PDB file of C-alpha atoms in Angstrom:
ATOM      1  CA  UNK A   1      20.001 -11.596 -12.092  1.00  0.00           C
ATOM      2  CA  UNK A   2      17.218 -13.904 -13.148  1.00  0.00           C
ATOM      3  CA  UNK A   3      16.183 -17.541 -12.788  1.00  0.00           C
ATOM      4  CA  UNK A   4      13.588 -19.261 -14.967  1.00  0.00           C
ATOM      5  CA  UNK A   5      12.199 -22.702 -14.132  1.00  0.00           C
ATOM      6  CA  UNK A   6       9.926 -24.069 -16.893  1.00  0.00           C
ATOM      7  CA  UNK A   7       7.017 -26.415 -16.335  1.00  0.00           C
ATOM      8  CA  UNK A   8       7.906 -30.074 -17.017  1.00  0.00           C
ATOM      9  CA  UNK A   9       5.263 -30.032 -19.752  1.00  0.00           C
ATOM     10  CA  UNK A  10       4.179 -26.665 -21.122  1.00  0.00           C
ATOM     11  CA  UNK A  11       1.120 -26.256 -23.373  1.00  0.00           C
ATOM     12  CA  UNK A  12       2.901 -23.252 -24.907  1.00  0.00           C
ATOM     13  CA  UNK A  13       5.109 -25.697 -26.802  1.00  0.00           C
ATOM     14  CA  UNK A  14       2.059 -26.945 -28.711  1.00  0.00           C
ATOM     15  CA  UNK A  15       1.676 -23.525 -30.356  1.00  0.00           C
ATOM     16  CA  UNK A  16       3.300 -23.174 -33.765  1.00  0.00           C
ATOM     17  CA  UNK A  17       6.259 -20.730 -33.772  1.00  0.00           C
ATOM     18  CA  UNK A  18       6.114 -20.594 -29.959  1.00  0.00           C
ATOM     19  CA  UNK A  19       8.560 -18.643 -27.784  1.00  0.00           C
ATOM     20  CA  UNK A  20       9.295 -21.551 -25.481  1.00  0.00           C
ATOM     21  CA  UNK A  21       7.658 -22.967 -22.348  1.00  0.00           C
ATOM     22  CA  UNK A  22       5.927 -21.110 -19.546  1.00  0.00           C
ATOM     23  CA  UNK A  23       6.915 -21.537 -15.911  1.00  0.00           C
ATOM     24  CA  UNK A  24       8.111 -19.375 -13.015  1.00  0.00           C
ATOM     25  CA  UNK A  25      10.773 -16.669 -12.972  1.00  0.00           C
ATOM     26  CA  UNK A  26      12.487 -14.721 -10.208  1.00  0.00           C
ATOM     27  CA  UNK A  27      14.730 -11.666 -10.608  1.00  0.00           C
ATOM     28  CA  UNK A  28      16.753  -9.603  -8.116  1.00  0.00           C
ATOM     29  CA  UNK A  29      19.026  -6.544  -8.254  1.00  0.00           C
ATOM     30  CA  UNK A  30      22.640  -7.684  -8.098  1.00  0.00           C
ATOM     31  CA  UNK A  31      23.847  -4.317  -6.815  1.00  0.00           C
ATOM     32  CA  UNK A  32      21.639  -4.680  -3.710  1.00  0.00           C
ATOM     33  CA  UNK A  33      21.428  -8.415  -3.050  1.00  0.00           C
ATOM     34  CA  UNK A  34      23.677 -11.456  -3.083  1.00  0.00           C
ATOM     35  CA  UNK A  35      22.371 -14.941  -3.874  1.00  0.00           C
ATOM     36  CA  UNK A  36      22.997 -17.326  -0.966  1.00  0.00           C
ATOM     37  CA  UNK A  37      21.157 -20.363  -2.326  1.00  0.00           C
ATOM     38  CA  UNK A  38      18.478 -21.253  -4.855  1.00  0.00           C
ATOM     39  CA  UNK A  39      15.998 -24.124  -5.126  1.00  0.00           C
ATOM     40  CA  UNK A  40      13.862 -25.121  -8.102  1.00  0.00           C
ATOM     41  CA  UNK A  41      10.854 -27.018  -6.771  1.00  0.00           C
ATOM     42  CA  UNK A  42       8.585 -29.305  -8.769  1.00  0.00           C
ATOM     43  CA  UNK A  43       5.431 -29.379  -6.682  1.00  0.00           C
ATOM     44  CA  UNK A  44       3.811 -32.630  -5.616  1.00  0.00           C
ATOM     45  CA  UNK A  45       0.187 -33.380  -4.803  1.00  0.00           C
ATOM     46  CA  UNK A  46      -0.665 -36.466  -2.760  1.00  0.00           C
ATOM     47  CA  UNK A  47       2.846 -37.873  -3.515  1.00  0.00           C
ATOM     48  CA  UNK A  48       2.380 -37.341  -7.267  1.00  0.00           C
ATOM     49  CA  UNK A  49       4.746 -35.054  -9.151  1.00  0.00           C
ATOM     50  CA  UNK A  50       2.732 -32.302 -10.830  1.00  0.00           C
ATOM     51  CA  UNK A  51       3.196 -29.920 -13.739  1.00  0.00           C
ATOM     52  CA  UNK A  52       3.424 -26.851 -11.480  1.00  0.00           C
ATOM     53  CA  UNK A  53       6.669 -25.411 -10.127  1.00  0.00           C
ATOM     54  CA  UNK A  54       8.153 -22.901  -7.698  1.00  0.00           C
ATOM     55  CA  UNK A  55      11.465 -21.122  -7.163  1.00  0.00           C
ATOM     56  CA  UNK A  56      12.821 -20.240  -3.713  1.00  0.00           C
ATOM     57  CA  UNK A  57      15.958 -18.158  -3.245  1.00  0.00           C
ATOM     58  CA  UNK A  58      17.712 -16.977  -0.110  1.00  0.00           C
ATOM     59  CA  UNK A  59      19.163 -13.509  -0.647  1.00  0.00           C
ATOM     60  CA  UNK A  60      21.490 -11.395   1.467  1.00  0.00           C
ATOM     61  CA  UNK A  61      21.180  -7.611   1.593  1.00  0.00           C
ATOM     62  CA  UNK A  62      24.622  -6.247   0.750  1.00  0.00           C
ATOM     63  CA  UNK A  63      24.136  -3.149   2.908  1.00  0.00           C
ATOM     64  CA  UNK A  64      22.951  -4.833   6.113  1.00  0.00           C
ATOM     65  CA  UNK A  65      24.035  -8.490   5.623  1.00  0.00           C
ATOM     66  CA  UNK A  66      20.494  -9.513   6.601  1.00  0.00           C
ATOM     67  CA  UNK A  67      19.057 -12.546   4.814  1.00  0.00           C
ATOM     68  CA  UNK A  68      15.557 -13.354   3.623  1.00  0.00           C
ATOM     69  CA  UNK A  69      13.958 -15.966   1.382  1.00  0.00           C
ATOM     70  CA  UNK A  70      11.739 -15.094  -1.562  1.00  0.00           C
ATOM     71  CA  UNK A  71       9.635 -17.665  -3.412  1.00  0.00           C
ATOM     72  CA  UNK A  72       7.426 -17.559  -6.502  1.00  0.00           C
ATOM     73  CA  UNK A  73       4.851 -20.085  -7.690  1.00  0.00           C
ATOM     74  CA  UNK A  74       1.863 -20.670  -9.983  1.00  0.00           C
ATOM     75  CA  UNK A  75      -0.574 -23.345  -8.797  1.00  0.00           C
ATOM     76  CA  UNK A  76      -2.928 -25.525 -10.850  1.00  0.00           C
ATOM     77  CA  UNK A  77      -5.779 -23.616 -12.489  1.00  0.00           C
ATOM     78  CA  UNK A  78      -9.482 -24.318 -12.986  1.00  0.00           C
ATOM     79  CA  UNK A  79     -12.562 -25.153 -10.969  1.00  0.00           C
ATOM     80  CA  UNK A  80     -12.610 -28.724  -9.686  1.00  0.00           C
ATOM     81  CA  UNK A  81      -8.910 -28.766  -8.781  1.00  0.00           C
ATOM     82  CA  UNK A  82      -9.267 -27.282  -5.304  1.00  0.00           C
ATOM     83  CA  UNK A  83      -7.941 -30.359  -3.452  1.00  0.00           C
ATOM     84  CA  UNK A  84      -5.055 -30.588  -5.888  1.00  0.00           C
ATOM     85  CA  UNK A  85      -4.098 -26.942  -5.246  1.00  0.00           C
ATOM     86  CA  UNK A  86      -4.408 -27.539  -1.526  1.00  0.00           C
ATOM     87  CA  UNK A  87      -1.935 -30.426  -1.732  1.00  0.00           C
ATOM     88  CA  UNK A  88       0.450 -28.373  -3.870  1.00  0.00           C
ATOM     89  CA  UNK A  89       0.307 -25.570  -1.320  1.00  0.00           C
ATOM     90  CA  UNK A  90       1.088 -27.968   1.534  1.00  0.00           C
ATOM     91  CA  UNK A  91       4.076 -29.304  -0.392  1.00  0.00           C
ATOM     92  CA  UNK A  92       5.360 -25.780  -1.039  1.00  0.00           C
ATOM     93  CA  UNK A  93       4.933 -24.839   2.632  1.00  0.00           C
ATOM     94  CA  UNK A  94       6.911 -27.909   3.698  1.00  0.00           C
ATOM     95  CA  UNK A  95       9.715 -27.009   1.297  1.00  0.00           C
ATOM     96  CA  UNK A  96       9.744 -23.444   2.600  1.00  0.00           C
ATOM     97  CA  UNK A  97       9.815 -24.700   6.200  1.00  0.00           C
ATOM     98  CA  UNK A  98      13.031 -26.530   5.394  1.00  0.00           C
ATOM     99  CA  UNK A  99      14.585 -23.682   3.411  1.00  0.00           C
ATOM    100  CA  UNK A 100      13.840 -21.042   6.063  1.00  0.00           C
ATOM    101  CA  UNK A 101      14.935 -23.358   8.889  1.00  0.00           C
ATOM    102  CA  UNK A 102      11.505 -23.290  10.479  1.00  0.00           C
ATOM    103  CA  UNK A 103      10.852 -19.575   9.855  1.00  0.00           C
ATOM    104  CA  UNK A 104      14.233 -18.424  11.200  1.00  0.00           C
ATOM    105  CA  UNK A 105      14.838 -16.754   7.830  1.00  0.00           C
ATOM    106  CA  UNK A 106      12.187 -14.131   6.913  1.00  0.00           C
ATOM    107  CA  UNK A 107      10.048 -15.181   3.958  1.00  0.00           C
ATOM    108  CA  UNK A 108       8.153 -13.564   1.076  1.00  0.00           C
ATOM    109  CA  UNK A 109       5.972 -15.725  -1.202  1.00  0.00           C
ATOM    110  CA  UNK A 110       4.520 -14.308  -4.439  1.00  0.00           C
ATOM    111  CA  UNK A 111       2.158 -16.311  -6.559  1.00  0.00           C
ATOM    112  CA  UNK A 112      -0.835 -16.913  -8.740  1.00  0.00           C
ATOM    113  CA  UNK A 113      -2.540 -19.421  -6.466  1.00  0.00           C
ATOM    114  CA  UNK A 114      -5.579 -19.765  -8.759  1.00  0.00           C
ATOM    115  CA  UNK A 115      -7.566 -19.845  -5.520  1.00  0.00           C
ATOM    116  CA  UNK A 116     -10.066 -17.514  -3.888  1.00  0.00           C
ATOM    117  CA  UNK A 117      -9.564 -16.710  -0.174  1.00  0.00           C
ATOM    118  CA  UNK A 118     -12.287 -19.260   0.642  1.00  0.00           C
ATOM    119  CA  UNK A 119     -10.168 -22.175  -0.632  1.00  0.00           C
ATOM    120  CA  UNK A 120      -8.216 -24.559   1.576  1.00  0.00           C
ATOM    121  CA  UNK A 121      -4.841 -23.633   0.082  1.00  0.00           C
ATOM    122  CA  UNK A 122      -5.351 -20.013   1.168  1.00  0.00           C
ATOM    123  CA  UNK A 123      -6.265 -21.176   4.662  1.00  0.00           C
ATOM    124  CA  UNK A 124      -3.131 -23.346   4.817  1.00  0.00           C
ATOM    125  CA  UNK A 125      -0.934 -20.321   4.140  1.00  0.00           C
ATOM    126  CA  UNK A 126      -2.892 -18.083   6.526  1.00  0.00           C
ATOM    127  CA  UNK A 127      -2.567 -20.598   9.382  1.00  0.00           C
ATOM    128  CA  UNK A 128       0.938 -21.874   8.633  1.00  0.00           C
ATOM    129  CA  UNK A 129       3.557 -22.133  11.377  1.00  0.00           C
ATOM    130  CA  UNK A 130       5.662 -19.900   9.114  1.00  0.00           C
ATOM    131  CA  UNK A 131       3.553 -17.054  10.564  1.00  0.00           C
ATOM    132  CA  UNK A 132       2.532 -15.519   7.237  1.00  0.00           C
ATOM    133  CA  UNK A 133       0.265 -12.590   6.471  1.00  0.00           C
ATOM    134  CA  UNK A 134      -1.181 -11.487   3.136  1.00  0.00           C
ATOM    135  CA  UNK A 135       0.245  -8.095   2.164  1.00  0.00           C
ATOM    136  CA  UNK A 136      -2.715  -6.798   0.171  1.00  0.00           C
ATOM    137  CA  UNK A 137      -5.089  -7.097   3.102  1.00  0.00           C
ATOM    138  CA  UNK A 138      -3.558  -3.814   4.259  1.00  0.00           C
ATOM    139  CA  UNK A 139      -5.316  -1.951   1.429  1.00  0.00           C
ATOM    140  CA  UNK A 140      -8.766  -2.938   2.715  1.00  0.00           C
ATOM    141  CA  UNK A 141     -10.840  -0.726   5.000  1.00  0.00           C
ATOM    142  CA  UNK A 142     -10.636  -3.193   7.889  1.00  0.00           C
ATOM    143  CA  UNK A 143      -7.114  -4.419   7.141  1.00  0.00           C
ATOM    144  CA  UNK A 144      -8.434  -7.989   7.079  1.00  0.00           C
ATOM    145  CA  UNK A 145      -9.937  -8.414   3.600  1.00  0.00           C
ATOM    146  CA  UNK A 146      -8.351  -9.328   0.289  1.00  0.00           C
ATOM    147  CA  UNK A 147      -8.942  -7.092  -2.765  1.00  0.00           C
ATOM    148  CA  UNK A 148     -12.239  -7.701  -4.625  1.00  0.00           C
ATOM    149  CA  UNK A 149     -10.275  -8.902  -7.672  1.00  0.00           C
ATOM    150  CA  UNK A 150      -6.770  -9.469  -9.009  1.00  0.00           C
ATOM    151  CA  UNK A 151      -7.944 -10.694 -12.422  1.00  0.00           C
ATOM    152  CA  UNK A 152     -10.884  -9.513 -14.526  1.00  0.00           C
ATOM    153  CA  UNK A 153     -11.435 -10.903 -17.990  1.00  0.00           C
ATOM    154  CA  UNK A 154     -14.100 -11.864 -20.487  1.00  0.00           C
ATOM    155  CA  UNK A 155     -14.321 -15.534 -21.459  1.00  0.00           C
ATOM    156  CA  UNK A 156     -16.684 -17.267 -23.867  1.00  0.00           C
ATOM    157  CA  UNK A 157     -18.656 -18.334 -20.781  1.00  0.00           C
ATOM    158  CA  UNK A 158     -18.952 -14.734 -19.567  1.00  0.00           C
ATOM    159  CA  UNK A 159     -17.159 -12.216 -17.388  1.00  0.00           C
ATOM    160  CA  UNK A 160     -14.719 -13.581 -14.778  1.00  0.00           C
ATOM    161  CA  UNK A 161     -13.677 -11.472 -11.789  1.00  0.00           C
ATOM    162  CA  UNK A 162     -11.629 -13.243  -9.117  1.00  0.00           C
ATOM    163  CA  UNK A 163      -9.021 -12.767  -6.401  1.00  0.00           C
ATOM    164  CA  UNK A 164      -6.327 -15.360  -7.147  1.00  0.00           C
ATOM    165  CA  UNK A 165      -2.961 -13.673  -6.549  1.00  0.00           C
ATOM    166  CA  UNK A 166      -1.203 -13.017  -3.245  1.00  0.00           C
ATOM    167  CA  UNK A 167       1.998 -11.795  -1.635  1.00  0.00           C
ATOM    168  CA  UNK A 168       2.603 -13.558   1.682  1.00  0.00           C
ATOM    169  CA  UNK A 169       5.272 -12.403   4.138  1.00  0.00           C
ATOM    170  CA  UNK A 170       6.676 -13.252   7.581  1.00  0.00           C
ATOM    171  CA  UNK A 171       4.733 -10.885   9.820  1.00  0.00           C
ATOM    172  CA  UNK A 172       7.048 -11.478  12.790  1.00  0.00           C
ATOM    173  CA  UNK A 173      10.087 -10.287  10.820  1.00  0.00           C
ATOM    174  CA  UNK A 174       8.887  -8.036   7.982  1.00  0.00           C
ATOM    175  CA  UNK A 175       6.597  -5.028   7.548  1.00  0.00           C
ATOM    176  CA  UNK A 176       4.827  -3.761   4.443  1.00  0.00           C
ATOM    177  CA  UNK A 177       5.930  -0.167   3.873  1.00  0.00           C
ATOM    178  CA  UNK A 178       3.761   0.435   0.807  1.00  0.00           C
ATOM    179  CA  UNK A 179       1.665  -1.419  -1.759  1.00  0.00           C
ATOM    180  CA  UNK A 180       0.681  -0.491  -5.300  1.00  0.00           C
ATOM    181  CA  UNK A 181      -3.014   0.325  -5.631  1.00  0.00           C
ATOM    182  CA  UNK A 182      -4.952  -2.016  -7.882  1.00  0.00           C
ATOM    183  CA  UNK A 183      -6.685  -0.701 -10.980  1.00  0.00           C
ATOM    184  CA  UNK A 184     -10.266   0.476 -10.662  1.00  0.00           C
ATOM    185  CA  UNK A 185     -13.053  -0.761 -12.939  1.00  0.00           C
ATOM    186  CA  UNK A 186     -12.838   2.521 -14.865  1.00  0.00           C
ATOM    187  CA  UNK A 187      -9.088   2.152 -15.377  1.00  0.00           C
ATOM    188  CA  UNK A 188      -9.460  -1.445 -16.544  1.00  0.00           C
ATOM    189  CA  UNK A 189     -12.113  -0.448 -19.087  1.00  0.00           C
ATOM    190  CA  UNK A 190     -15.157  -2.224 -20.535  1.00  0.00           C
ATOM    191  CA  UNK A 191     -13.147  -4.815 -22.472  1.00  0.00           C
ATOM    192  CA  UNK A 192     -11.432  -5.905 -19.245  1.00  0.00           C
ATOM    193  CA  UNK A 193      -8.022  -7.603 -19.274  1.00  0.00           C
ATOM    194  CA  UNK A 194      -5.718  -8.011 -21.084  1.00  0.00           C
ATOM    195  CA  UNK A 195      -5.640  -4.766 -23.070  1.00  0.00           C
ATOM    196  CA  UNK A 196      -3.213  -2.508 -24.910  1.00  0.00           C
ATOM    197  CA  UNK A 197      -2.628  -0.561 -21.691  1.00  0.00           C
ATOM    198  CA  UNK A 198      -2.443  -3.606 -19.400  1.00  0.00           C
ATOM    199  CA  UNK A 199      -1.065  -6.619 -21.299  1.00  0.00           C
ATOM    200  CA  UNK A 200      -1.749  -9.258 -18.628  1.00  0.00           C
ATOM    201  CA  UNK A 201      -5.086 -10.717 -17.548  1.00  0.00           C
ATOM    202  CA  UNK A 202      -3.839 -10.436 -13.940  1.00  0.00           C
ATOM    203  CA  UNK A 203      -3.063  -7.188 -12.111  1.00  0.00           C
ATOM    204  CA  UNK A 204       0.423  -6.376 -10.839  1.00  0.00           C
ATOM    205  CA  UNK A 205       0.908  -6.815  -7.088  1.00  0.00           C
ATOM    206  CA  UNK A 206       3.858  -4.708  -5.885  1.00  0.00           C
ATOM    207  CA  UNK A 207       5.009  -4.138  -2.292  1.00  0.00           C
ATOM    208  CA  UNK A 208       7.921  -2.509  -0.487  1.00  0.00           C
ATOM    209  CA  UNK A 209       9.088  -4.380   2.622  1.00  0.00           C
ATOM    210  CA  UNK A 210      11.399  -3.606   5.510  1.00  0.00           C
ATOM    211  CA  UNK A 211      12.821  -5.715   8.302  1.00  0.00           C
ATOM    212  CA  UNK A 212      10.860  -4.862  11.442  1.00  0.00           C
ATOM    213  CA  UNK A 213      13.899  -3.421  13.234  1.00  0.00           C
ATOM    214  CA  UNK A 214      15.226  -1.681  10.090  1.00  0.00           C
ATOM    215  CA  UNK A 215      12.568   0.738   8.782  1.00  0.00           C
ATOM    216  CA  UNK A 216      14.668   1.917   5.813  1.00  0.00           C
ATOM    217  CA  UNK A 217      13.591  -1.090   3.753  1.00  0.00           C
ATOM    218  CA  UNK A 218      15.119  -4.114   2.053  1.00  0.00           C
TER     219      UNK A 218
END
């Protein structure tokens, strides 16, 4: 089952013969999960409604009857918008606080944050009272560092290699069982992303989670 929440104003609609707006989408397997509730969130920044959105859904595992919340988002892009992204992140965290009843419901947040780990929005998520950890840190040698890149492309201004995408999870309630390795420089190739083999300019982040007291997984 899938949910799509388009941006209020999508630049995709300015393209002739376009396929519709961009936005956020969230899908789940109906044979394994039941939808408890769903929220489409238009993010605000400093009380202003913005053009970025999020989806948050509370799901129930049919086998165990355990519930968790999963959210997806895509924050404002580009250099110079760091404070704006920070405000959007704070708004999303507040919404998720309410939806998870103050972290009583385990949470997973997936998103293109358009922010390096040095940005304020990253720090807000890392220090949130929702008790979140970044899943892909586990692939690093020390278990504390983000990957060196999640996007690698060639622009007119030159080559761009950044870490912008994250999967956050409730570390008090969930454990990462496995995570998909990111592509190496050799696998990406000299023309970088996107390519015929990898049609997105961002790499896929994929994790398997389990409830801490139920090691068989979600």
